[in-house]
């Protein structure tokens, strides 16, 4: 592997810090099918109804183990992660408008945000409903496959996580968190979940297939491995819209990096990999408050208030993207996501992250101590440098976004050219190579030593996820015994994975 490639390898580390455990990580992409079209809700959100529950205040600390990560199949990666559960976003979804938007020369459908936009049903498929086509990516405890649903012929990305690995690496909570976020999110820039279910050995996430592959890989193939400032601004804007939505739902993402940004075939982004995300203690988040814009007096949603006063101590993230307050073990808030946005913008423009050191400790020391430095080339506007400096403010309380969240970031002058309401109708700077989907031209060729056979898995209906009405409709098996070996015979899989919901999610316009 070349030097430039190895530069991107983030090893995930596990080492206790002052107040919590510490975990770093890496990634790769995969997803599927289309829904009715594409468009994102980055326009100002309507006021939040009063009376929504408020989160517990004060500091919480979560203990999380970590994994180490290197490269995936020879493809550079980095690190970070966390956990959560299911009914969080309904409130947030209820707050947003929906509709159909007409863009220049074409019409696209916007995902809707009404409470009716996602219908949750008992799971209607199982592993054997799908035919495996190829492996798209792999992570610490799972693999992501391009699959075709036998009945409909539709393509999906199927993430398959090994229960045994999750137990051994203490990653169960993370999988539950990921499921909750995916199952409740309804945003054009967040990867869509269609089904989730479990067999005796695996958890399955059947997701939209992001045919454009990893944004990280797209960056690697650009001249100089970077983007012109205008293009960087476009992707930063889409990421900001996605973070705005997550914060509104009460989630802190905590693992923004190019490897976790997938590209829809249209070229728009789709955020993925939510196992490091953290729920702010309150399902649905805390009610947003409204501020008046200092620029034009318009009302602005304060997404910061949705996670306000929630601090967590987990040491998670990707080495070069970790915020100073995480390293220093002070606990952190949703402001960490604005820090990572600053690193992302810098990396998109300069093809490197700003604080990268020889060793991990050098990187951490740089993050905490040295100011961000801008090279002479490429030339970057003053506003571009300013937004990076403001996002990379080492003092969390004065960082851009720390007062009122996304609306504050969106108002920075660097984003003045962005039409937030039409972001989804804007032509993305990179249009992924077109493909029939099956050839997965935007993915590396990965070989797997041990293959997972989808036909051999039967769904387990159990715990809170269990639905008696499904008995007899899908093959079931007794949790905890068959196929689980190597000292796992006595592990009560039923209780460990009982909170993993077997569901089919029907999105607007689908049936
Ligand atoms: N929806 C998708 N569409 C296309 N490719 C995808 C999709 N989801 C994941 N992938 C591919 O699979 C790779 C691994 O996915 P992901 O990072 O979600 O797995 P993971 O097991 O959580 O990994 P990690 O250990 O880094 O958390 C991605 O980098 C990407 O290449």
Short mmCIF file of C-alpha atoms and ligand atoms in Angstrom, two decimals:
data_model
loop_
_atom_site.label_atom_id
_atom_site.label_comp_id
_atom_site.label_asym_id
_atom_site.label_seq_id
_atom_site.Cartn_x
_atom_site.Cartn_y
_atom_site.Cartn_z
CA UNK A 1 0.00 0.00 0.00
CA UNK A 2 1.35 3.41 -0.94
CA UNK A 3 2.07 6.21 1.45
CA UNK A 4 -0.95 8.18 0.41
CA UNK A 5 -3.13 5.16 0.91
CA UNK A 6 -1.71 4.33 4.27
CA UNK A 7 -2.29 7.90 5.29
CA UNK A 8 -5.95 7.08 5.30
CA UNK A 9 -5.74 4.07 7.49
CA UNK A 10 -7.15 4.94 10.84
CA UNK A 11 -6.48 2.36 13.40
CA UNK A 12 -9.16 2.05 15.92
CA UNK A 13 -7.77 2.11 19.33
CA UNK A 14 -9.03 1.00 22.65
CA UNK A 15 -7.55 2.58 25.64
CA UNK A 16 -9.24 3.89 28.69
CA UNK A 17 -9.30 7.63 29.04
CA UNK A 18 -9.89 9.65 32.12
CA UNK A 19 -13.62 9.18 32.40
CA UNK A 20 -14.75 6.54 30.06
CA UNK A 21 -13.68 3.94 27.64
CA UNK A 22 -12.37 4.77 24.32
CA UNK A 23 -13.09 3.43 20.95
CA UNK A 24 -11.96 4.19 17.45
CA UNK A 25 -12.92 2.64 14.16
CA UNK A 26 -13.09 2.45 10.32
CA UNK A 27 -15.50 1.88 7.43
CA UNK A 28 -16.79 1.10 3.92
CA UNK A 29 -20.08 1.41 1.85
CA UNK A 30 -23.09 -0.47 0.42
CA UNK A 31 -26.86 -0.05 -0.38
CA UNK A 32 -29.79 -0.44 -2.80
CA UNK A 33 -33.02 0.12 -4.53
CA UNK A 34 -34.64 3.33 -5.26
CA UNK A 35 -37.54 4.93 -3.68
CA UNK A 36 -39.70 7.46 -5.39
CA UNK A 37 -36.95 9.79 -6.17
CA UNK A 38 -34.68 12.07 -4.37
CA UNK A 39 -34.78 15.32 -2.55
CA UNK A 40 -33.74 16.61 0.84
CA UNK A 41 -35.38 18.66 3.52
CA UNK A 42 -32.85 21.32 4.20
CA UNK A 43 -35.28 24.17 4.16
CA UNK A 44 -36.15 25.71 7.50
CA UNK A 45 -38.24 23.40 9.59
CA UNK A 46 -41.57 24.37 11.05
CA UNK A 47 -41.79 25.10 14.73
CA UNK A 48 -41.76 22.15 17.04
CA UNK A 49 -44.96 21.50 18.91
CA UNK A 50 -44.78 22.22 22.57
CA UNK A 51 -45.02 19.44 25.04
CA UNK A 52 -42.50 17.06 23.65
CA UNK A 53 -40.53 15.25 26.30
CA UNK A 54 -37.26 16.64 27.46
CA UNK A 55 -34.10 14.63 27.87
CA UNK A 56 -32.40 14.01 31.08
CA UNK A 57 -29.92 16.70 31.72
CA UNK A 58 -26.40 16.58 32.89
CA UNK A 59 -23.59 14.30 32.06
CA UNK A 60 -23.98 10.68 31.26
CA UNK A 61 -21.19 8.37 30.54
CA UNK A 62 -21.30 5.31 28.41
CA UNK A 63 -18.77 2.61 28.42
CA UNK A 64 -17.93 1.30 25.07
CA UNK A 65 -15.33 -1.05 23.94
CA UNK A 66 -13.56 -0.54 20.79
CA UNK A 67 -12.36 -2.30 17.88
CA UNK A 68 -9.33 -1.88 15.91
CA UNK A 69 -9.55 -1.25 12.30
CA UNK A 70 -7.11 -1.16 9.55
CA UNK A 71 -7.88 -1.42 5.93
CA UNK A 72 -10.69 -3.30 4.34
CA UNK A 73 -9.59 -5.54 1.62
CA UNK A 74 -6.61 -3.35 0.94
CA UNK A 75 -8.76 -0.26 0.92
CA UNK A 76 -7.80 2.46 3.36
CA UNK A 77 -10.09 3.23 6.25
CA UNK A 78 -10.27 4.90 9.66
CA UNK A 79 -12.19 4.60 12.98
CA UNK A 80 -14.93 5.44 15.70
CA UNK A 81 -18.47 4.34 17.38
CA UNK A 82 -21.69 3.94 19.95
CA UNK A 83 -25.53 2.70 20.67
CA UNK A 84 -29.41 3.30 20.91
CA UNK A 85 -33.28 1.99 20.58
CA UNK A 86 -36.64 2.49 18.66
CA UNK A 87 -39.29 5.24 18.53
CA UNK A 88 -37.07 8.18 18.69
CA UNK A 89 -37.84 10.14 15.66
CA UNK A 90 -41.51 10.07 15.26
CA UNK A 91 -41.76 13.42 16.98
CA UNK A 92 -39.17 14.96 14.74
CA UNK A 93 -40.70 13.54 11.61
CA UNK A 94 -43.99 15.01 12.58
CA UNK A 95 -42.43 18.40 12.54
CA UNK A 96 -41.34 18.55 8.98
CA UNK A 97 -43.18 19.32 5.85
CA UNK A 98 -43.31 17.13 2.82
CA UNK A 99 -44.10 17.38 -0.82
CA UNK A 100 -42.94 17.05 -4.32
CA UNK A 101 -40.47 19.44 -5.78
CA UNK A 102 -39.85 20.37 -9.33
CA UNK A 103 -36.26 21.00 -10.22
CA UNK A 104 -34.61 22.32 -13.31
CA UNK A 105 -35.73 20.10 -16.13
CA UNK A 106 -36.84 17.27 -13.96
CA UNK A 107 -39.22 16.37 -11.26
CA UNK A 108 -38.17 14.64 -8.13
CA UNK A 109 -40.05 13.44 -5.13
CA UNK A 110 -39.04 14.47 -1.73
CA UNK A 111 -39.08 12.03 1.09
CA UNK A 112 -41.81 13.10 3.35
CA UNK A 113 -41.66 13.78 7.01
CA UNK A 114 -45.15 13.19 8.14
CA UNK A 115 -45.68 10.50 10.71
CA UNK A 116 -47.31 8.46 7.99
CA UNK A 117 -44.32 8.51 5.69
CA UNK A 118 -42.90 5.27 7.06
CA UNK A 119 -45.16 2.36 7.77
CA UNK A 120 -43.71 -0.25 10.06
CA UNK A 121 -44.87 -3.81 9.52
CA UNK A 122 -43.90 -7.20 10.83
CA UNK A 123 -40.99 -8.37 8.78
CA UNK A 124 -42.05 -9.76 5.44
CA UNK A 125 -38.80 -11.27 4.26
CA UNK A 126 -35.97 -13.45 5.52
CA UNK A 127 -32.40 -14.20 4.45
CA UNK A 128 -33.55 -16.67 1.84
CA UNK A 129 -35.71 -14.03 0.18
CA UNK A 130 -32.51 -12.60 -1.27
CA UNK A 131 -29.88 -13.75 -3.69
CA UNK A 132 -26.35 -12.65 -2.96
CA UNK A 133 -24.58 -10.98 -5.87
CA UNK A 134 -21.29 -9.72 -4.47
CA UNK A 135 -19.64 -8.29 -1.40
CA UNK A 136 -19.60 -4.49 -1.35
CA UNK A 137 -17.74 -3.89 1.86
CA UNK A 138 -16.88 -5.21 5.25
CA UNK A 139 -16.43 -3.87 8.74
CA UNK A 140 -15.36 -5.17 12.10
CA UNK A 141 -18.21 -7.53 12.71
CA UNK A 142 -20.05 -7.65 9.48
CA UNK A 143 -20.15 -7.74 5.74
CA UNK A 144 -22.24 -5.79 3.30
CA UNK A 145 -23.50 -7.57 0.21
CA UNK A 146 -25.21 -6.44 -2.93
CA UNK A 147 -28.31 -8.64 -3.04
CA UNK A 148 -31.32 -9.06 -5.25
CA UNK A 149 -34.73 -9.70 -3.79
CA UNK A 150 -35.94 -12.85 -5.50
CA UNK A 151 -39.57 -11.83 -5.61
CA UNK A 152 -39.17 -8.32 -7.00
CA UNK A 153 -35.73 -8.38 -8.62
CA UNK A 154 -34.85 -5.18 -6.72
CA UNK A 155 -31.29 -4.58 -5.62
CA UNK A 156 -30.42 -3.84 -2.01
CA UNK A 157 -27.37 -3.59 0.19
CA UNK A 158 -27.56 -6.23 2.90
CA UNK A 159 -25.45 -5.69 6.00
CA UNK A 160 -24.96 -8.96 7.84
CA UNK A 161 -23.54 -8.80 11.36
CA UNK A 162 -22.28 -11.86 13.17
CA UNK A 163 -23.84 -12.24 16.62
CA UNK A 164 -20.85 -14.18 17.81
CA UNK A 165 -18.47 -11.40 16.76
CA UNK A 166 -20.70 -8.78 18.30
CA UNK A 167 -20.72 -10.58 21.63
CA UNK A 168 -16.98 -11.11 21.58
CA UNK A 169 -16.28 -7.51 20.63
CA UNK A 170 -19.02 -6.05 22.81
CA UNK A 171 -20.81 -4.39 19.93
CA UNK A 172 -24.38 -5.40 20.55
CA UNK A 173 -25.54 -2.00 21.72
CA UNK A 174 -24.06 -0.43 18.66
CA UNK A 175 -26.02 -2.66 16.35
CA UNK A 176 -29.21 -1.83 18.24
CA UNK A 177 -28.43 1.87 17.97
CA UNK A 178 -27.81 1.57 14.28
CA UNK A 179 -31.08 -0.21 13.76
CA UNK A 180 -33.00 2.39 15.69
CA UNK A 181 -31.55 5.28 13.76
CA UNK A 182 -31.99 3.64 10.39
CA UNK A 183 -35.50 2.44 11.15
CA UNK A 184 -36.73 5.81 12.31
CA UNK A 185 -34.88 8.12 9.94
CA UNK A 186 -36.55 9.50 6.91
CA UNK A 187 -34.22 11.85 5.17
CA UNK A 188 -32.86 11.94 1.62
CA UNK A 189 -29.30 12.22 2.83
CA UNK A 190 -29.52 9.29 5.23
CA UNK A 191 -29.41 5.75 3.94
CA UNK A 192 -32.80 4.04 3.92
CA UNK A 193 -33.59 0.84 5.76
CA UNK A 194 -36.20 -1.47 4.24
CA UNK A 195 -36.04 -4.55 6.43
CA UNK A 196 -34.21 -5.71 9.52
CA UNK A 197 -34.34 -9.23 10.92
CA UNK A 198 -32.23 -11.82 12.67
CA UNK A 199 -31.39 -15.47 12.38
CA UNK A 200 -29.71 -17.56 15.03
CA UNK A 201 -26.26 -16.41 13.93
CA UNK A 202 -26.73 -13.03 12.27
CA UNK A 203 -28.46 -9.67 12.29
CA UNK A 204 -29.51 -8.39 8.87
CA UNK A 205 -30.05 -4.82 7.66
CA UNK A 206 -31.57 -4.61 4.21
CA UNK A 207 -30.80 -1.11 3.02
CA UNK A 208 -30.96 1.07 -0.03
CA UNK A 209 -28.10 0.28 -2.37
CA UNK A 210 -25.93 3.38 -2.78
CA UNK A 211 -24.72 2.65 -6.25
CA UNK A 212 -22.21 5.50 -6.29
CA UNK A 213 -20.07 3.84 -3.63
CA UNK A 214 -18.05 5.57 -0.96
CA UNK A 215 -17.46 9.31 -1.16
CA UNK A 216 -14.01 8.49 0.17
CA UNK A 217 -13.28 6.43 -2.91
CA UNK A 218 -14.69 9.14 -5.18
CA UNK A 219 -12.29 11.61 -3.54
CA UNK A 220 -9.37 9.26 -4.13
CA UNK A 221 -10.05 9.23 -7.84
CA UNK A 222 -10.16 13.03 -8.23
CA UNK A 223 -7.14 14.92 -9.49
CA UNK A 224 -5.05 15.64 -6.41
CA UNK A 225 -7.53 13.55 -4.40
CA UNK A 226 -9.36 16.72 -3.51
CA UNK A 227 -12.20 18.94 -4.67
CA UNK A 228 -12.54 22.53 -5.79
CA UNK A 229 -13.91 24.75 -3.04
CA UNK A 230 -17.36 25.02 -4.64
CA UNK A 231 -17.71 21.26 -4.79
CA UNK A 232 -16.56 20.93 -1.19
CA UNK A 233 -19.18 23.48 -0.23
CA UNK A 234 -21.90 21.42 -1.91
CA UNK A 235 -21.01 18.23 -0.01
CA UNK A 236 -20.54 20.15 3.24
CA UNK A 237 -24.03 21.59 2.77
CA UNK A 238 -25.61 18.16 2.25
CA UNK A 239 -23.77 16.81 5.29
CA UNK A 240 -24.97 19.80 7.32
CA UNK A 241 -28.56 19.06 6.30
CA UNK A 242 -28.16 15.43 7.38
CA UNK A 243 -26.59 16.41 10.71
CA UNK A 244 -29.36 18.92 11.26
CA UNK A 245 -31.90 16.15 10.91
CA UNK A 246 -30.04 13.75 13.19
CA UNK A 247 -29.66 16.40 15.88
CA UNK A 248 -33.32 17.26 15.59
CA UNK A 249 -34.02 13.61 16.27
CA UNK A 250 -31.80 13.76 19.32
CA UNK A 251 -28.86 11.86 17.86
CA UNK A 252 -25.22 12.82 17.84
CA UNK A 253 -23.55 11.16 14.86
CA UNK A 254 -19.93 11.17 16.11
CA UNK A 255 -18.35 9.47 13.14
CA UNK A 256 -18.42 11.82 10.20
CA UNK A 257 -15.70 11.06 7.64
CA UNK A 258 -15.56 10.43 3.90
CA UNK A 259 -15.74 6.65 4.39
CA UNK A 260 -19.18 6.98 5.98
CA UNK A 261 -20.61 9.10 3.24
CA UNK A 262 -22.05 7.02 0.43
CA UNK A 263 -23.14 8.31 -2.93
CA UNK A 264 -26.60 7.77 -4.36
CA UNK A 265 -26.51 7.06 -8.08
CA UNK A 266 -27.65 10.67 -8.58
CA UNK A 267 -24.45 11.82 -6.85
CA UNK A 268 -26.18 13.13 -3.73
CA UNK A 269 -24.81 11.94 -0.43
CA UNK A 270 -26.24 9.35 1.90
CA UNK A 271 -24.87 9.17 5.42
CA UNK A 272 -24.36 5.62 6.65
CA UNK A 273 -22.83 3.64 9.50
CA UNK A 274 -24.61 4.78 12.65
CA UNK A 275 -23.18 2.37 15.15
CA UNK A 276 -21.19 5.11 16.87
CA UNK A 277 -24.10 7.48 17.10
CA UNK A 278 -25.45 8.42 20.50
CA UNK A 279 -28.96 9.16 21.54
CA UNK A 280 -29.34 12.19 23.73
CA UNK A 281 -31.09 10.32 26.49
CA UNK A 282 -34.51 11.36 25.24
CA UNK A 283 -36.29 9.50 22.47
CA UNK A 284 -37.12 11.97 19.77
CA UNK A 285 -34.75 14.53 21.17
CA UNK A 286 -35.58 17.58 23.21
CA UNK A 287 -37.98 20.12 21.72
CA UNK A 288 -36.23 22.51 19.40
CA UNK A 289 -36.47 26.19 20.16
CA UNK A 290 -36.77 29.00 17.67
CA UNK A 291 -34.27 31.82 17.30
CA UNK A 292 -34.45 34.91 15.22
CA UNK A 293 -31.78 35.20 12.56
CA UNK A 294 -29.37 38.04 13.21
CA UNK A 295 -28.97 38.37 9.44
CA UNK A 296 -32.52 38.72 8.26
CA UNK A 297 -34.78 38.34 11.26
CA UNK A 298 -36.17 35.04 9.95
CA UNK A 299 -37.06 32.37 12.50
CA UNK A 300 -34.43 29.64 12.79
CA UNK A 301 -34.75 26.21 14.28
CA UNK A 302 -32.25 25.67 17.06
CA UNK A 303 -31.18 22.04 16.67
CA UNK A 304 -28.57 22.51 19.37
CA UNK A 305 -31.40 22.69 21.88
CA UNK A 306 -32.55 19.18 20.86
CA UNK A 307 -29.50 17.66 22.49
CA UNK A 308 -28.71 20.51 24.86
CA UNK A 309 -27.07 19.64 28.15
CA UNK A 310 -26.52 16.10 27.05
CA UNK A 311 -22.93 15.06 27.49
CA UNK A 312 -21.41 11.68 27.01
CA UNK A 313 -17.98 10.41 27.90
CA UNK A 314 -17.40 7.65 25.44
CA UNK A 315 -14.15 7.93 23.60
CA UNK A 316 -15.31 7.30 20.10
CA UNK A 317 -14.57 8.57 16.68
CA UNK A 318 -11.98 8.34 13.99
CA UNK A 319 -8.47 9.27 14.96
CA UNK A 320 -7.96 12.26 12.70
CA UNK A 321 -11.55 13.43 13.17
CA UNK A 322 -11.80 13.31 16.95
CA UNK A 323 -12.64 16.55 18.71
CA UNK A 324 -10.37 17.94 21.46
CA UNK A 325 -13.00 17.58 24.19
CA UNK A 326 -13.24 13.86 23.42
CA UNK A 327 -9.49 13.40 23.69
CA UNK A 328 -9.39 15.39 26.90
CA UNK A 329 -12.14 13.26 28.42
CA UNK A 330 -14.30 16.25 29.24
CA UNK A 331 -17.41 14.67 27.89
CA UNK A 332 -18.87 15.87 24.63
CA UNK A 333 -22.05 17.10 23.03
CA UNK A 334 -23.47 17.44 19.53
CA UNK A 335 -20.77 20.08 18.94
CA UNK A 336 -18.43 17.19 18.09
CA UNK A 337 -20.32 16.80 14.83
CA UNK A 338 -19.51 20.39 13.87
CA UNK A 339 -15.86 19.77 14.64
CA UNK A 340 -15.86 16.78 12.31
CA UNK A 341 -17.55 18.88 9.62
CA UNK A 342 -14.59 21.26 9.84
CA UNK A 343 -12.15 18.38 9.38
CA UNK A 344 -14.19 17.05 6.46
CA UNK A 345 -14.22 20.41 4.67
CA UNK A 346 -10.47 20.71 5.15
CA UNK A 347 -9.86 17.20 3.86
CA UNK A 348 -12.06 17.70 0.81
CA UNK A 349 -10.11 20.80 -0.15
CA UNK A 350 -6.56 19.87 0.89
CA UNK A 351 -6.65 16.08 0.49
CA UNK A 352 -5.37 15.65 4.01
CA UNK A 353 -6.69 16.25 7.48
CA UNK A 354 -5.32 19.26 9.38
CA UNK A 355 -3.88 17.62 12.49
CA UNK A 356 -2.46 14.35 11.19
CA UNK A 357 0.72 13.38 13.03
CA UNK A 358 3.24 10.59 12.69
CA UNK A 359 1.68 8.57 15.45
CA UNK A 360 -1.74 8.61 17.00
CA UNK A 361 -0.51 10.51 20.04
CA UNK A 362 1.02 13.16 17.80
CA UNK A 363 -2.31 13.54 16.05
CA UNK A 364 -4.11 13.86 19.37
CA UNK A 365 -1.59 16.41 20.63
CA UNK A 366 -1.99 18.43 17.44
CA UNK A 367 -5.77 18.32 17.72
CA UNK A 368 -5.65 19.68 21.25
CA UNK A 369 -2.84 22.20 20.88
CA UNK A 370 -2.02 23.51 17.43
CA UNK A 371 -4.12 25.94 15.42
CA UNK A 372 -5.33 24.87 12.02
CA UNK A 373 -2.83 25.77 9.31
CA UNK A 374 -3.73 26.54 5.70
CA UNK A 375 -1.29 25.84 2.91
CA UNK A 376 -0.77 28.30 0.08
CA UNK A 377 -2.17 25.84 -2.44
CA UNK A 378 -4.88 25.31 -3.32
CA UNK A 379 -6.15 28.83 -2.95
CA UNK A 380 -9.12 29.01 -0.64
CA UNK A 381 -11.43 31.95 -0.07
CA UNK A 382 -11.32 33.88 3.18
CA UNK A 383 -14.83 32.67 3.98
CA UNK A 384 -13.71 29.09 3.37
CA UNK A 385 -10.84 29.44 5.80
CA UNK A 386 -13.07 31.19 8.29
CA UNK A 387 -15.71 28.46 8.33
CA UNK A 388 -13.01 25.86 8.93
CA UNK A 389 -11.42 27.91 11.71
CA UNK A 390 -14.81 28.48 13.33
CA UNK A 391 -15.75 24.80 13.14
CA UNK A 392 -12.34 23.75 14.40
CA UNK A 393 -12.56 25.97 17.45
CA UNK A 394 -10.98 23.89 20.21
CA UNK A 395 -13.28 25.50 22.74
CA UNK A 396 -16.55 23.71 22.37
CA UNK A 397 -18.65 26.55 23.77
CA UNK A 398 -17.52 29.05 21.12
CA UNK A 399 -17.41 26.64 18.18
CA UNK A 400 -19.65 27.38 15.20
CA UNK A 401 -22.86 25.43 15.78
CA UNK A 402 -22.54 25.34 19.55
CA UNK A 403 -25.11 28.07 20.11
CA UNK A 404 -27.99 27.10 17.89
CA UNK A 405 -26.76 24.14 15.89
CA UNK A 406 -27.20 23.67 12.17
CA UNK A 407 -28.97 26.95 11.55
CA UNK A 408 -25.90 28.78 12.84
CA UNK A 409 -23.65 26.76 10.54
CA UNK A 410 -25.94 27.28 7.57
CA UNK A 411 -25.82 31.02 8.11
CA UNK A 412 -22.05 31.23 7.82
CA UNK A 413 -21.10 33.38 4.84
CA UNK A 414 -19.27 30.49 3.17
CA UNK A 415 -22.66 28.86 2.65
CA UNK A 416 -24.24 32.03 1.26
CA UNK A 417 -24.33 30.54 -2.25
CA UNK A 418 -26.24 27.49 -1.09
CA UNK A 419 -29.93 27.37 -1.78
CA UNK A 420 -30.83 25.11 1.10
CA UNK A 421 -34.36 24.53 -0.08
CA UNK A 422 -33.24 23.28 -3.48
CA UNK A 423 -30.14 21.40 -2.39
CA UNK A 424 -31.58 18.10 -3.52
CA UNK A 425 -32.35 19.52 -6.92
CA UNK A 426 -28.87 20.88 -7.41
CA UNK A 427 -26.64 18.92 -9.75
CA UNK A 428 -23.93 17.25 -7.63
CA UNK A 429 -20.32 17.94 -8.63
CA UNK A 430 -19.54 14.23 -9.01
CA UNK A 431 -21.92 11.98 -10.90
CA UNK A 432 -20.98 8.36 -10.21
CA UNK A 433 -20.14 6.15 -13.16
CA UNK A 434 -23.37 4.81 -14.52
CA UNK A 435 -23.94 1.15 -14.16
CA UNK A 436 -26.63 -1.45 -14.23
CA UNK A 437 -26.11 -1.69 -10.49
CA UNK A 438 -25.15 -5.34 -10.52
CA UNK A 439 -21.65 -4.71 -11.79
CA UNK A 440 -21.03 -2.39 -8.82
CA UNK A 441 -18.51 -0.40 -10.81
CA UNK A 442 -18.01 2.09 -8.01
CA UNK A 443 -16.87 -0.55 -5.55
CA UNK A 444 -13.65 -2.42 -5.14
CA UNK A 445 -13.46 -6.08 -5.89
CA UNK A 446 -13.44 -7.77 -2.53
CA UNK A 447 -12.74 -11.40 -1.92
CA UNK A 448 -14.15 -13.16 1.09
CA UNK A 449 -12.53 -16.15 2.65
CA UNK A 450 -15.64 -17.32 4.44
CA UNK A 451 -18.91 -16.67 2.74
CA UNK A 452 -22.23 -16.17 4.47
CA UNK A 453 -25.00 -18.25 2.88
CA UNK A 454 -28.24 -16.37 2.93
CA UNK A 455 -30.29 -19.45 2.13
CA UNK A 456 -29.27 -21.11 5.36
CA UNK A 457 -30.66 -18.51 7.72
CA UNK A 458 -34.14 -18.62 9.21
CA UNK A 459 -35.71 -15.69 10.96
CA UNK A 460 -35.97 -15.69 14.71
CA UNK A 461 -38.99 -13.95 16.13
CA UNK A 462 -38.34 -13.12 19.74
CA UNK A 463 -38.23 -10.59 22.52
CA UNK A 464 -39.90 -7.27 21.95
CA UNK A 465 -39.39 -7.82 18.28
CA UNK A 466 -41.32 -11.02 18.28
CA UNK A 467 -44.66 -10.91 16.59
CA UNK A 468 -46.91 -13.86 17.20
CA UNK A 469 -48.87 -13.07 14.08
CA UNK A 470 -45.87 -14.09 12.07
CA UNK A 471 -45.78 -17.58 13.46
CA UNK A 472 -46.04 -19.97 10.58
CA UNK A 473 -45.34 -17.28 7.99
CA UNK A 474 -41.60 -17.43 8.27
CA UNK A 475 -39.38 -20.27 9.35
CA UNK A 476 -38.34 -19.86 12.94
CA UNK A 477 -35.79 -21.50 15.14
CA UNK A 478 -34.94 -21.58 18.78
CA UNK A 479 -32.65 -18.72 19.65
CA UNK A 480 -29.31 -19.37 21.15
CA UNK A 481 -28.35 -22.83 20.09
CA UNK A 482 -28.16 -23.89 16.49
CA UNK A 483 -25.10 -22.80 14.65
CA UNK A 484 -23.57 -20.88 17.52
CA UNK A 485 -20.39 -22.59 18.49
CA UNK A 486 -17.04 -21.92 20.10
CA UNK A 487 -18.20 -21.60 23.66
CA UNK A 488 -21.33 -19.65 22.77
CA UNK A 489 -23.71 -22.53 23.52
CA UNK A 490 -24.68 -21.10 26.86
CA UNK A 491 -25.10 -17.56 25.73
CA UNK A 492 -28.71 -16.41 25.89
CA UNK A 493 -28.98 -14.89 22.45
CA UNK A 494 -32.67 -14.30 23.00
CA UNK A 495 -32.11 -11.78 25.73
CA UNK A 496 -29.04 -10.24 24.14
CA UNK A 497 -30.66 -9.60 20.79
CA UNK A 498 -34.30 -9.47 21.83
CA UNK A 499 -34.43 -5.72 21.29
CA UNK A 500 -33.40 -6.06 17.68
CA UNK A 501 -36.61 -5.46 15.80
CA UNK A 502 -37.73 -7.67 12.95
CA UNK A 503 -39.46 -5.12 10.79
CA UNK A 504 -40.31 -4.17 7.26
CA UNK A 505 -40.43 -0.45 6.62
CA UNK A 506 -42.62 0.81 3.86
CA UNK A 507 -41.73 4.25 2.62
CA UNK A 508 -44.00 6.72 0.94
CA UNK A 509 -45.20 5.62 -2.43
CA UNK A 510 -44.20 2.02 -1.95
CA UNK A 511 -46.39 -0.86 -1.05
N1 LIG B 1 -26.20 1.07 1.67
C1 LIG B 1 -25.05 0.77 1.09
N2 LIG B 1 -24.88 0.81 -0.27
C2 LIG B 1 -23.71 0.49 -0.84
N3 LIG B 1 -22.62 0.11 -0.14
C3 LIG B 1 -22.72 0.05 1.20
C4 LIG B 1 -23.94 0.38 1.90
N4 LIG B 1 -23.72 0.23 3.24
C5 LIG B 1 -22.45 -0.16 3.38
N5 LIG B 1 -21.83 -0.29 2.17
C6 LIG B 1 -20.46 -0.72 1.92
O1 LIG B 1 -20.06 -1.58 2.95
C7 LIG B 1 -19.00 -0.99 3.71
C8 LIG B 1 -19.16 -1.35 5.16
O2 LIG B 1 -20.35 -0.76 5.64
P1 LIG B 1 -20.44 -0.22 7.12
O3 LIG B 1 -19.35 0.76 7.36
O4 LIG B 1 -21.83 0.22 7.36
O5 LIG B 1 -20.14 -1.57 7.87
P2 LIG B 1 -19.68 -1.77 9.34
O6 LIG B 1 -19.65 -3.23 9.57
O7 LIG B 1 -20.52 -0.94 10.24
O8 LIG B 1 -18.25 -1.20 9.31
P3 LIG B 1 -17.47 -0.55 10.49
O9 LIG B 1 -16.77 -1.63 11.20
O10 LIG B 1 -16.55 0.42 9.81
O11 LIG B 1 -18.48 0.14 11.31
C9 LIG B 1 -19.12 0.50 3.40
O12 LIG B 1 -17.90 1.17 3.55
C10 LIG B 1 -19.56 0.49 1.97
O13 LIG B 1 -18.46 0.28 1.10
#
